[in-house]
Coordinates of C-alpha atoms and ligand atoms in Angstrom, one line a residue:
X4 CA 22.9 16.3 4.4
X5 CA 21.8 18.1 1.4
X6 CA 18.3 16.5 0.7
X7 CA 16.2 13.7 1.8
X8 CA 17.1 11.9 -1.7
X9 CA 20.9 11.7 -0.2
X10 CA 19.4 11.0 3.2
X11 CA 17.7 8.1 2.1
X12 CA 20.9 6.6 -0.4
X13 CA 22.9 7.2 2.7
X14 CA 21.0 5.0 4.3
X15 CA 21.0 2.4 1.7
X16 CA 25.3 2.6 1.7
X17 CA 25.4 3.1 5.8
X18 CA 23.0 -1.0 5.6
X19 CA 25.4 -2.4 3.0
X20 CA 28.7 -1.4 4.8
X21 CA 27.8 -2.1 8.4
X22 CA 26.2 -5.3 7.8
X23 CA 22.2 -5.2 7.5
X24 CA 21.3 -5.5 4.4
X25 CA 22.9 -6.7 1.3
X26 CA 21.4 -7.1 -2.2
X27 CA 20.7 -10.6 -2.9
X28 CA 23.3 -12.7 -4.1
X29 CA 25.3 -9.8 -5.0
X30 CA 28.2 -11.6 -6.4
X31 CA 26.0 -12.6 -9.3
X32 CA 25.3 -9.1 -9.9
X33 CA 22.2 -9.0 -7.0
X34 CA 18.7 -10.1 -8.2
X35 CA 16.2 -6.9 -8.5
X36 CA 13.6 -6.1 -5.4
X37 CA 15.2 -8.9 -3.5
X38 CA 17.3 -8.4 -0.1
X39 CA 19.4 -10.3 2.4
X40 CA 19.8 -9.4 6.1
X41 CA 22.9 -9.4 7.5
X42 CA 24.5 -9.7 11.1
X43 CA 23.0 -6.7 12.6
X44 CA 20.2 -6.7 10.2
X45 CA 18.6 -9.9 11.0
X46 CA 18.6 -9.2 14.6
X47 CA 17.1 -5.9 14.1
X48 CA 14.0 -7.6 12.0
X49 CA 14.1 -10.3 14.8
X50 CA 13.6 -7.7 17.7
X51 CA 11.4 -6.3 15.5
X52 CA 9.5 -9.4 15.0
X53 CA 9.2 -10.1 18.6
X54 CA 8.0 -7.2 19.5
X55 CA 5.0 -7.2 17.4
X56 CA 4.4 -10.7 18.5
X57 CA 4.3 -10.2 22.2
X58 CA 2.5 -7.2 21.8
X59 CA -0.3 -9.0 19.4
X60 CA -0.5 -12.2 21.3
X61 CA 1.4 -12.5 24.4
X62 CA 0.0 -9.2 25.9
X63 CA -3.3 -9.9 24.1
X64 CA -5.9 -12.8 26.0
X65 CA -7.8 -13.2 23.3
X66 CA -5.3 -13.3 20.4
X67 CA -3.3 -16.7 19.6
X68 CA -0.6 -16.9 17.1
X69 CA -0.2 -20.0 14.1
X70 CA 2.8 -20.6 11.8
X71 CA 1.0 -21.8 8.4
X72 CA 2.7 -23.2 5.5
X73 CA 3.6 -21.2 2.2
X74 CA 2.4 -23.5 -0.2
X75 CA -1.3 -23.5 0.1
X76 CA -3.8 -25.6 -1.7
X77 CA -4.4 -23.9 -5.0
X78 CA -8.4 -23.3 -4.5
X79 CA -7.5 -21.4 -1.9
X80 CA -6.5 -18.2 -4.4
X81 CA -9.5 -18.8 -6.5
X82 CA -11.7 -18.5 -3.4
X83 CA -9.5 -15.3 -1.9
X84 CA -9.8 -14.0 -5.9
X85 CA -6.0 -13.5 -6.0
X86 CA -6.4 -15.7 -9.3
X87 CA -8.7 -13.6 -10.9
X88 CA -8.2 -10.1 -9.4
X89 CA -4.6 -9.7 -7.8
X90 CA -3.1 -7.5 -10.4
X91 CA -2.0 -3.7 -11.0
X92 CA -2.1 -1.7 -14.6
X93 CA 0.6 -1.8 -16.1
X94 CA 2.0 0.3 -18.9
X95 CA 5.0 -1.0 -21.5
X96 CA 6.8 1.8 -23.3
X97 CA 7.0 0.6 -26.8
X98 CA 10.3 2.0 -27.3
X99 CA 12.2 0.5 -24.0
X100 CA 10.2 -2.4 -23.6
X101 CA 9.9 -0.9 -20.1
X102 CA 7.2 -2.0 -17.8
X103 CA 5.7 0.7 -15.4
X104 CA 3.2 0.7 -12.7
X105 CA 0.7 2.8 -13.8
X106 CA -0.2 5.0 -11.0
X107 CA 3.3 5.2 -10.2
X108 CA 4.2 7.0 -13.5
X109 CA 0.9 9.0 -12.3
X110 CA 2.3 9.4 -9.0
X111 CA 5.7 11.0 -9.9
X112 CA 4.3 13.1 -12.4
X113 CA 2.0 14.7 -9.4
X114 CA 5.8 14.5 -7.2
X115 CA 7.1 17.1 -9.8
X116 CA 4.2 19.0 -9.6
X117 CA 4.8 19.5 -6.0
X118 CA 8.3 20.2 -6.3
X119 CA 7.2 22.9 -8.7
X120 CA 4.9 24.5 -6.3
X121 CA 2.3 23.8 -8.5
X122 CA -0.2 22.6 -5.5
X123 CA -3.4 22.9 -7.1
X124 CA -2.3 20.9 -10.2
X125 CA -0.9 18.2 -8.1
X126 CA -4.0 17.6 -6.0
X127 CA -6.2 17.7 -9.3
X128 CA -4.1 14.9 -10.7
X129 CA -4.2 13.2 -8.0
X130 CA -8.1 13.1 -7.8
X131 CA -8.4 11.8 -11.0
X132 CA -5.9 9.3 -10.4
X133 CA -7.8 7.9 -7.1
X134 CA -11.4 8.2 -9.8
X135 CA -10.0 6.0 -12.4
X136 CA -8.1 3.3 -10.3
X137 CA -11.4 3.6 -8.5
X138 CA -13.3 2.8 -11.9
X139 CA -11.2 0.2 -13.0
X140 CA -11.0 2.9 -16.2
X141 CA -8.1 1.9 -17.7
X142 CA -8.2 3.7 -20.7
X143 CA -8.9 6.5 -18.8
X144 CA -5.7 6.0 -17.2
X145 CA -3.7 5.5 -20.0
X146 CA -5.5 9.3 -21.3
X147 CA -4.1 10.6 -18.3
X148 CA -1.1 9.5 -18.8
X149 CA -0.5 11.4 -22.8
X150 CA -2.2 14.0 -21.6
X151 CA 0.3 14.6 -19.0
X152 CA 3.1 13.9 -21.5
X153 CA 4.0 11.0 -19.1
X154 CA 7.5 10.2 -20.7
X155 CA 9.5 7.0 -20.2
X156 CA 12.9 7.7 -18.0
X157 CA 14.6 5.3 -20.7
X158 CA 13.8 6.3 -24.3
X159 CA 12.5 9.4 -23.1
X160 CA 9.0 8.9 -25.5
X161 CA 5.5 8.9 -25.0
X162 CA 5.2 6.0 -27.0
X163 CA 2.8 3.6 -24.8
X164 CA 1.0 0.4 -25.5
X165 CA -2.6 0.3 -23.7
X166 CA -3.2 -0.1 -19.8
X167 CA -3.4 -3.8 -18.8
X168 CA -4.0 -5.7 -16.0
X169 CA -0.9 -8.3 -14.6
X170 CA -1.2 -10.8 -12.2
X171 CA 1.3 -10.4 -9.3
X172 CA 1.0 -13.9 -7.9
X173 CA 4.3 -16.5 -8.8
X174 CA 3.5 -19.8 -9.4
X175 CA 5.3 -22.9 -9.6
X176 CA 4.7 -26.6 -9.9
X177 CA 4.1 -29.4 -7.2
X178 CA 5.5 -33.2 -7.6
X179 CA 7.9 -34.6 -9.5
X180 CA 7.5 -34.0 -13.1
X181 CA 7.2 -37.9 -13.7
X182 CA 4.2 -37.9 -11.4
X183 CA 0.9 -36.0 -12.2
X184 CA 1.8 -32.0 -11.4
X185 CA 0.0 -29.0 -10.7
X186 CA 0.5 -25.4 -10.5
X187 CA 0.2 -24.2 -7.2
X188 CA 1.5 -20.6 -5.6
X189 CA 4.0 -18.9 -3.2
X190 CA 1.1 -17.0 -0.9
X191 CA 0.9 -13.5 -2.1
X192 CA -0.1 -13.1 1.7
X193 CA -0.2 -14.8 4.9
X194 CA -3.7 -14.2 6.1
X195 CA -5.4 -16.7 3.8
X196 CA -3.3 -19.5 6.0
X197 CA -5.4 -17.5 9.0
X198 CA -8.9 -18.2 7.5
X199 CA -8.5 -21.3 6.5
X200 CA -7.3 -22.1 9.9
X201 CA -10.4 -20.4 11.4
X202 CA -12.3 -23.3 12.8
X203 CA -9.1 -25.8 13.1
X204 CA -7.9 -22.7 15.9
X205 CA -11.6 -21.5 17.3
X206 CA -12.0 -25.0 18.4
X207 CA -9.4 -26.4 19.3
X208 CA -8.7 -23.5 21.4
X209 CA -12.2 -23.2 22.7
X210 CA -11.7 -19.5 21.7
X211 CA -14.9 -17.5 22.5
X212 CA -15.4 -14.1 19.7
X213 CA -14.4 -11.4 19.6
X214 CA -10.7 -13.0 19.5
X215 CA -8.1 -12.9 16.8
X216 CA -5.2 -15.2 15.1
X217 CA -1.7 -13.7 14.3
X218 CA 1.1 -14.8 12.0
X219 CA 4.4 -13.9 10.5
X220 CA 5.9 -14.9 7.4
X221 CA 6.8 -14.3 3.8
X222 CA 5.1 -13.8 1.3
X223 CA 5.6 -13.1 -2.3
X224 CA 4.6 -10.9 -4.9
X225 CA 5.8 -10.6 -8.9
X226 CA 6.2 -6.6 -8.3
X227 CA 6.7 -5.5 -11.2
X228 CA 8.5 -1.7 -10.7
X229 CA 11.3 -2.6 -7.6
X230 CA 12.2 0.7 -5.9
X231 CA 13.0 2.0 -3.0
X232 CA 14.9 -0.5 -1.4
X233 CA 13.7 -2.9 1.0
X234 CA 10.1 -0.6 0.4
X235 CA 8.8 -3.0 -2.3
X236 CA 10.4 -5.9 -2.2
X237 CA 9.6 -9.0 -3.9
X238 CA 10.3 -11.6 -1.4
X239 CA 9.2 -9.8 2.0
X240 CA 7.8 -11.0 5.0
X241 CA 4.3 -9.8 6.7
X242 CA 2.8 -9.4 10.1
X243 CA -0.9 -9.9 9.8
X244 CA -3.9 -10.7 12.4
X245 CA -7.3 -11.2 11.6
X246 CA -9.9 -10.7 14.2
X247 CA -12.9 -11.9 14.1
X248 CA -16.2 -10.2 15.9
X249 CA -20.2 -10.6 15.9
X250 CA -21.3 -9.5 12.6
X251 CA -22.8 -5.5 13.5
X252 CA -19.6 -4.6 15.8
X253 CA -17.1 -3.9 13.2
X254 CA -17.4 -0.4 13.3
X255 CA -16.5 0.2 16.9
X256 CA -13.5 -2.5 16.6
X257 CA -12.7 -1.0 13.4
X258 CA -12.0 2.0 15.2
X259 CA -10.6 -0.3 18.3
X260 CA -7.7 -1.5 16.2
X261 CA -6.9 2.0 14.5
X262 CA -6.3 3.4 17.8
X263 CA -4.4 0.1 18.8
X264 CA -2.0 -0.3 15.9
X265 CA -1.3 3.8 15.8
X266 CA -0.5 3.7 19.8
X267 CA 1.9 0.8 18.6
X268 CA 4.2 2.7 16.3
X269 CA 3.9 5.3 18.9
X270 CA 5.3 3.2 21.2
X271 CA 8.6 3.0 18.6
X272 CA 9.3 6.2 20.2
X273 CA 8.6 7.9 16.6
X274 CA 7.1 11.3 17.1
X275 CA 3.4 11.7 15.9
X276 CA 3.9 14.5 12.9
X277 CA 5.5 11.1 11.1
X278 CA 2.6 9.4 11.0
X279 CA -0.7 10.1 9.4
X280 CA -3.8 7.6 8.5
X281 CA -4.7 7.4 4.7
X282 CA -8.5 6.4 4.1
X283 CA -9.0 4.1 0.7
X284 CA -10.8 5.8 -2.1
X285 CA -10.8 2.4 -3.8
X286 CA -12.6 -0.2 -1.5
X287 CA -13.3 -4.0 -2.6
X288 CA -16.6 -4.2 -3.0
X289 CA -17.1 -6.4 0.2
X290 CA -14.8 -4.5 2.3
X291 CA -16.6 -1.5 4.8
X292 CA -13.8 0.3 5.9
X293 CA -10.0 0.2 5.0
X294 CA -7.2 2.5 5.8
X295 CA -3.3 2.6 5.9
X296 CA -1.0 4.1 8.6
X297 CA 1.9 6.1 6.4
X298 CA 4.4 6.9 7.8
X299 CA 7.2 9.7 6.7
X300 CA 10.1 7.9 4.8
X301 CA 12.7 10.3 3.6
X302 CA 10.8 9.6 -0.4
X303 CA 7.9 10.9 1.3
X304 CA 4.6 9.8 3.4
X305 CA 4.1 6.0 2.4
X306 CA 2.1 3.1 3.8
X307 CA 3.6 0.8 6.5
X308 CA 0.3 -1.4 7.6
X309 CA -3.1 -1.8 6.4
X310 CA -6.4 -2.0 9.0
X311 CA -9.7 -3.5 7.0
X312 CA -13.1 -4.1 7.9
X313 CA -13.6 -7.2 5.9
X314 CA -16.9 -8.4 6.5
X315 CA -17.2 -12.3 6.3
X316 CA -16.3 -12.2 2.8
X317 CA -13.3 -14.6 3.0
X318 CA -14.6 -17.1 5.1
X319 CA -17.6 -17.4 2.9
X320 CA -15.8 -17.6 -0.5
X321 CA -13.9 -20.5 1.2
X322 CA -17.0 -22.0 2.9
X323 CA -18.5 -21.4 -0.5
X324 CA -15.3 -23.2 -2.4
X325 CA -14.2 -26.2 0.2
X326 CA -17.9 -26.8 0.9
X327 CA -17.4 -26.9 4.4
X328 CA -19.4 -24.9 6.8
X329 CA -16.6 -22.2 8.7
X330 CA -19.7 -20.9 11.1
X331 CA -19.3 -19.8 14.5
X332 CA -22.3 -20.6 17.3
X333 CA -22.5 -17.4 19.5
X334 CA -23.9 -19.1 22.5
X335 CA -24.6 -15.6 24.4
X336 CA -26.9 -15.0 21.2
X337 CA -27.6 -18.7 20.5
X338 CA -27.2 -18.0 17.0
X339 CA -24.9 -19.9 13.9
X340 CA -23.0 -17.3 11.9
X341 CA -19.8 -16.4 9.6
X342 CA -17.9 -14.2 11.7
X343 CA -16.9 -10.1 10.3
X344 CA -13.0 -10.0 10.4
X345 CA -11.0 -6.7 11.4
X346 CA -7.7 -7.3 9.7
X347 CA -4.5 -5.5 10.6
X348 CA -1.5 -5.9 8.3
X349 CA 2.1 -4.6 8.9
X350 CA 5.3 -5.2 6.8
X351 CA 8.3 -6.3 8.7
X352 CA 10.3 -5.0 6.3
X353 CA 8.8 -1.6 5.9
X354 CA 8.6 -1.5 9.1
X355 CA 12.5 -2.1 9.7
X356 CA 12.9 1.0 6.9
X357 CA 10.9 2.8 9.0
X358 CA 13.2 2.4 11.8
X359 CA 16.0 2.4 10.3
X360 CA 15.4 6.1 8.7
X361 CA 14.0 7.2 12.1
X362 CA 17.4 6.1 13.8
X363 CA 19.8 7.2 11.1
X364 CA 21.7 10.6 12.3
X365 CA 24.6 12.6 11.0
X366 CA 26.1 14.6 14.2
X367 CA 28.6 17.1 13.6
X368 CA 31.0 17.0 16.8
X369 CA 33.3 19.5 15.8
X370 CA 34.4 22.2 18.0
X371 CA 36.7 25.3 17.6
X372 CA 39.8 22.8 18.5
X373 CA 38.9 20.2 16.0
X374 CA 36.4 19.1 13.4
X375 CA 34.3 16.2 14.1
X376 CA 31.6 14.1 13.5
X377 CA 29.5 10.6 13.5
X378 CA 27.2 8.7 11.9
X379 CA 24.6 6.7 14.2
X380 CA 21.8 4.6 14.8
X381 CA 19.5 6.3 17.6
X382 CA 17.2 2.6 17.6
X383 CA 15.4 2.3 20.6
X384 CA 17.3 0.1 22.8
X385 CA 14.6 -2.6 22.8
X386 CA 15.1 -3.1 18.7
X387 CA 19.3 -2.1 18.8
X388 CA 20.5 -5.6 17.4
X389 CA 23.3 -5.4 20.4
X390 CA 22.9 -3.9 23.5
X391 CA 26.1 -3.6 25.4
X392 CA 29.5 -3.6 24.1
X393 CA 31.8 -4.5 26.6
X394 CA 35.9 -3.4 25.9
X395 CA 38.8 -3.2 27.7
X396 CA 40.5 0.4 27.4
X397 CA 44.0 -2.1 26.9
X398 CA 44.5 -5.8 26.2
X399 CA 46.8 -6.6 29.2
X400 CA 47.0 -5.8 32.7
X401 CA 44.0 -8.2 33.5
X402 CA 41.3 -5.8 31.6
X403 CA 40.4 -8.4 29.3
X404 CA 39.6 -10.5 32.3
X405 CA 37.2 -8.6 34.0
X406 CA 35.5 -7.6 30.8
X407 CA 35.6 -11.4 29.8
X408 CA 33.5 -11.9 33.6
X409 CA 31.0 -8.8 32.3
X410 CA 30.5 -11.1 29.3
X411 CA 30.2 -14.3 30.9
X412 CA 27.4 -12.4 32.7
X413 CA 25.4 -10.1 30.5
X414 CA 25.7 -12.2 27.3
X415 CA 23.2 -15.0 28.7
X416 CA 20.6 -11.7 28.9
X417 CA 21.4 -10.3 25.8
X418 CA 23.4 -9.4 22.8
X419 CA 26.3 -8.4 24.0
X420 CA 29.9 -6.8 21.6
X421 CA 33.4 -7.6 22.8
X422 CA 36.0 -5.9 21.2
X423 CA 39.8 -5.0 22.4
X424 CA 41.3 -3.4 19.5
X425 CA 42.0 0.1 18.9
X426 CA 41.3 3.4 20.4
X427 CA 38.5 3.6 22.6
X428 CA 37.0 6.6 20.9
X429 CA 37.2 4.4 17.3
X430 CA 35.3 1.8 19.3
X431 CA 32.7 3.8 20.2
X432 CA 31.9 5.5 16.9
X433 CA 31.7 1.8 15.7
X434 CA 29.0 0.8 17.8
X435 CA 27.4 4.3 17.5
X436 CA 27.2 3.4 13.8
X437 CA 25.3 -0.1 14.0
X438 CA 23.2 1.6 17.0
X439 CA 24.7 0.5 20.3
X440 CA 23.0 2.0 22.8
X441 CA 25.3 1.0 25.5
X442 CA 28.7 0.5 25.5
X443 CA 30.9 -0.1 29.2
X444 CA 34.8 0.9 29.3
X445 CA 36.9 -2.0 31.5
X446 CA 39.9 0.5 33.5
X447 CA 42.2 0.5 35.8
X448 CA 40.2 2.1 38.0
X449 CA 38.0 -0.9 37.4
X450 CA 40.6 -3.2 39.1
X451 CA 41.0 -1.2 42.4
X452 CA 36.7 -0.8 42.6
X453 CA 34.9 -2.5 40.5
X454 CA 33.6 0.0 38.7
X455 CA 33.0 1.0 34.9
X456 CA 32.5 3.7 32.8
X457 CA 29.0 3.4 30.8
X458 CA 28.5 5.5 28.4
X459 CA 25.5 6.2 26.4
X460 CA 25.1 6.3 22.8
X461 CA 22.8 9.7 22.5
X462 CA 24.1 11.9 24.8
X463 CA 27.3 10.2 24.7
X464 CA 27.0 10.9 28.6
X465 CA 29.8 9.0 30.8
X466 CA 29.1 7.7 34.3
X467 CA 30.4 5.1 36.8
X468 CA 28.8 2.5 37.9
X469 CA 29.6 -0.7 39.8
X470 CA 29.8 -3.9 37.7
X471 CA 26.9 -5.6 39.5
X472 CA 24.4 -3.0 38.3
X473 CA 25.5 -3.3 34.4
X474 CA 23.1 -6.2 33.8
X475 CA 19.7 -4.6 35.0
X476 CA 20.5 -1.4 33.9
X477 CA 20.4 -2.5 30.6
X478 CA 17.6 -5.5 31.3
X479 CA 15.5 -2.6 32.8
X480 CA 16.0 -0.2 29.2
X481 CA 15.4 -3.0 27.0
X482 CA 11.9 -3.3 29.0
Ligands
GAP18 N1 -3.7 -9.2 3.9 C1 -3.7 -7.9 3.5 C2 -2.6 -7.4 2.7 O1 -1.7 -8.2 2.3 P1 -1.5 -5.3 1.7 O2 -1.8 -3.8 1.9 O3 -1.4 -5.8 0.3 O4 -2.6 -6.1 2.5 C3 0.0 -5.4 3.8 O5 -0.1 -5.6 2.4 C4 1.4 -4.8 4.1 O6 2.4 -5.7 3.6 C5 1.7 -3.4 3.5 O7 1.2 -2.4 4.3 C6 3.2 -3.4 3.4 O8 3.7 -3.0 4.7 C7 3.5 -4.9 3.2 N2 3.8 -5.1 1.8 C8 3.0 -5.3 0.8 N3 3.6 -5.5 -0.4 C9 4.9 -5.4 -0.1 C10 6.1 -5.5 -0.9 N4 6.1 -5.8 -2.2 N5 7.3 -5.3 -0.3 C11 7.4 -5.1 1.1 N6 6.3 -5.0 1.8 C12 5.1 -5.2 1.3

């Protein structure tokens, strides 16, 4: 593969083709930044999804997990200030009527600069980019911007109106129109459904702090630049938990839940040069500490969660907006308070591109007889949407029988492939492609002992084994 710009559009053609993702409604022409899931796609994210869930609640005492609604009570965004301060600078060119992201333009400017080996440039820009945004200097970006000579991909001018701020929360309208109507939002994020679930949770599960709440779901945000695939999607789906601790302890479970989350994608079986922690420059003025893991996409190092030390900023605003008090009484302190919240924040879908360009592998197989190769999908087998693929090497001679008994067997386990028709090798290289990482070969050897061949998807490895041992092998990999 020539570069990691063709790596990565690869990628994009190899999801469309084998059934994970396809551009919304497509045969209306798709709708930008939004995605569907396909087949093996939505049992990817689900695997995904699970696996972040045990880990953060099943495996955790103290964490409990709640499913809150989209549509929240409008107040709620003037308390979290998404209603006055959820918005990015923009930039329109006057000559395209294009829209840009301001510290994107910024940020591919100091891209080129790289490319060009021009290092020190690039990390100049770059700090001034992180003083502005930290400033709120607008005009000083939009200076940055002509002085750079910043040009539109479009019209290919420097003609720019000034740097504005745009809101990136959709609204809509409650009620019939008949009936009195208001204009409430799609949540931006899921953890405001968290804090305002706080004391609803803490006491009806009598649950003692330090302890935490977890959710997954979708959220929404007007982005205004769609790129990179499913990256920056408009419709996407979150994984967040907020934990809340004694005011005074955040540091230490700050650093608790840095070293928790990284051991996490670790434990993707990604390799540690992919990941690297990126410290905020800009912090809210009531946050303490805030950080993102990045990891290595093949468009470069790019955040895939978000850790924060919040303080109790959120559940003040909304004791402060609902008048209601959201204290917690610490009885081995005997003391009332607002608890501190350590959020951590991941992106289901990020984190499925992240996978997915981990997994993604083009093997040459040739040798000196014949030219070869194959496209596949090393996912660990825990997240491979199906395990096993179970096919009889011909469809008579009683094969499709036994493989039918394998199925009977493993499929109530889980997700198992049947499939008969041609060549065994074409089989294979199909379920290499959508990440298989077992696949077990029904012979006629099979009829005289009961025994397959397995093969595995990596080393493409063949042994034998007995039928009876198929199931737990593949229980025991899928841990
Ligand atoms: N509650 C904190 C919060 O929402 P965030 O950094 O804005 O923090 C958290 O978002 C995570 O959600 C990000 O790290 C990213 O993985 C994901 N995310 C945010 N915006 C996204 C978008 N437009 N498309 C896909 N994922 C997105």
């Amino acid at each position: 593969m020539a570069n990691d710009t063709n790596r990565f559009q690869a990628i994009i053609s190899h999801c469309k083709e084998y059934g994970f993702i396809f551009p919304s409604s497509e045969i209306y022409d798709g709708l930008s930044a939004v995605y569907d899931y396909g087949q093996y796609g939505s049992e990817l994210k689900k695997n995904i999804r699970d696996y972040w869930w045990k880990s953060m609640t099943q495996l955790q005492e103290n964490i409990v997990g709640i499913d809150a609604a989209i549509f929240m009570h409008p107040t709620t965004w003037k308390a979290s200030g998404h209603v006055d301060g959820f918005s990015d600078p923009m930039i329109d060119n006057k000559d395209s009527k294009k829209r840009y992201r301001v510290d994107h333009l910024i940020e591919a400017r100091i891209d080129e600069l790289s490319k060009e080996g021009k290092n020190t440039e690039a990390d100049t820009l770059q700090a001034q980019l992180d003083a502005l945004i930290a400033a709120d200097d607008l005009s000083g970006l939009k200076d940055l911007i002509l002085t750079q000579k910043i040009k539109c991909g479009v019209s290919g001018t420097s003609n720019w109106t000034d740097v504005r701020q745009f809101n990136l929360m959709f609204s809509t309208q409650i009620g019939s129109v008949s009936e009195e109507s208001s204009e409430i939002y799609l949540r931006p994020e899921t953890a405001q459904g968290i804090f305002v679930n706080f004391l609803n949770v803490q006491k009806t599960g009598r649950m003692k702090i330090p302890f935490g709440i977890a959710q997954i779901g979708k959220a929404f945000r007007n982005e205004i630049v769609a790129r990179q695939f499913i990256f920056r999607m408009r419709e996407f789906e979150q994984m967040e938990m907020q934990f809340f601790i004694r005011p005074g302890t955040e540091d230490e479970w700050y650093e608790h839940w840095k070293e928790a989350r990284m051991k996490w994608h670790l434990s993707l079986g990604i390799p540690p040069a992919k990941y690297r922690f990126h410290d905020h420059v800009k912090l809210a003025f009531y946050a303490k500490a805030a950080c993102d893991i990045e990891y290595e996409f093949p468009f470069g190092f790019k955040e895939v969660e978000g850790i924060h030390s919040r303080t109790n900023h959120d559940l003040s605003r909304h004791q402060e907006y609902s008048k209601k008090k959201l204290q917690y009484f610490d009885p081995e302190i005997n003391q009332n308070y607002i608890p501190y919240v350590i959020e951590t924040s991941i992106g289901l879908d990020r984190t499925i591109l992240m996978v997915l360009s981990e997994a993604y592998a083009e093997e040459d197989l040739s040798t000196p007889e014949k030219t070869d190769s194959r496209v596949v999908l090393k996912f660990p087998p825990r997240l491979a949407p199906v395990k096993l693929a179970v096919l009889p090497l011909t469809k008579k001679d009683g094969l499709p029988e036994i493989a039918r008994e394998i199925m009977d067997v493993c499929k109530q386990q889980f997700r198992c492939f049947y499939e008969e028709k041609d060549a065994i090798g074409k089989r294979y290289r199909r379920m290499d492609a959508i990440g298989t990482p077992f696949c077990v070969t029904v012979d006629h050897q099979t009829k005289e002992d009961r025994t397959v061949t397995i093969r595995y998807r990596d080393s493409m490895q063949q042994d034998r084994i007995p039928i009876e041992q198929i199931a737990p092998l593949i229980s025991k990999a899928i841990g």
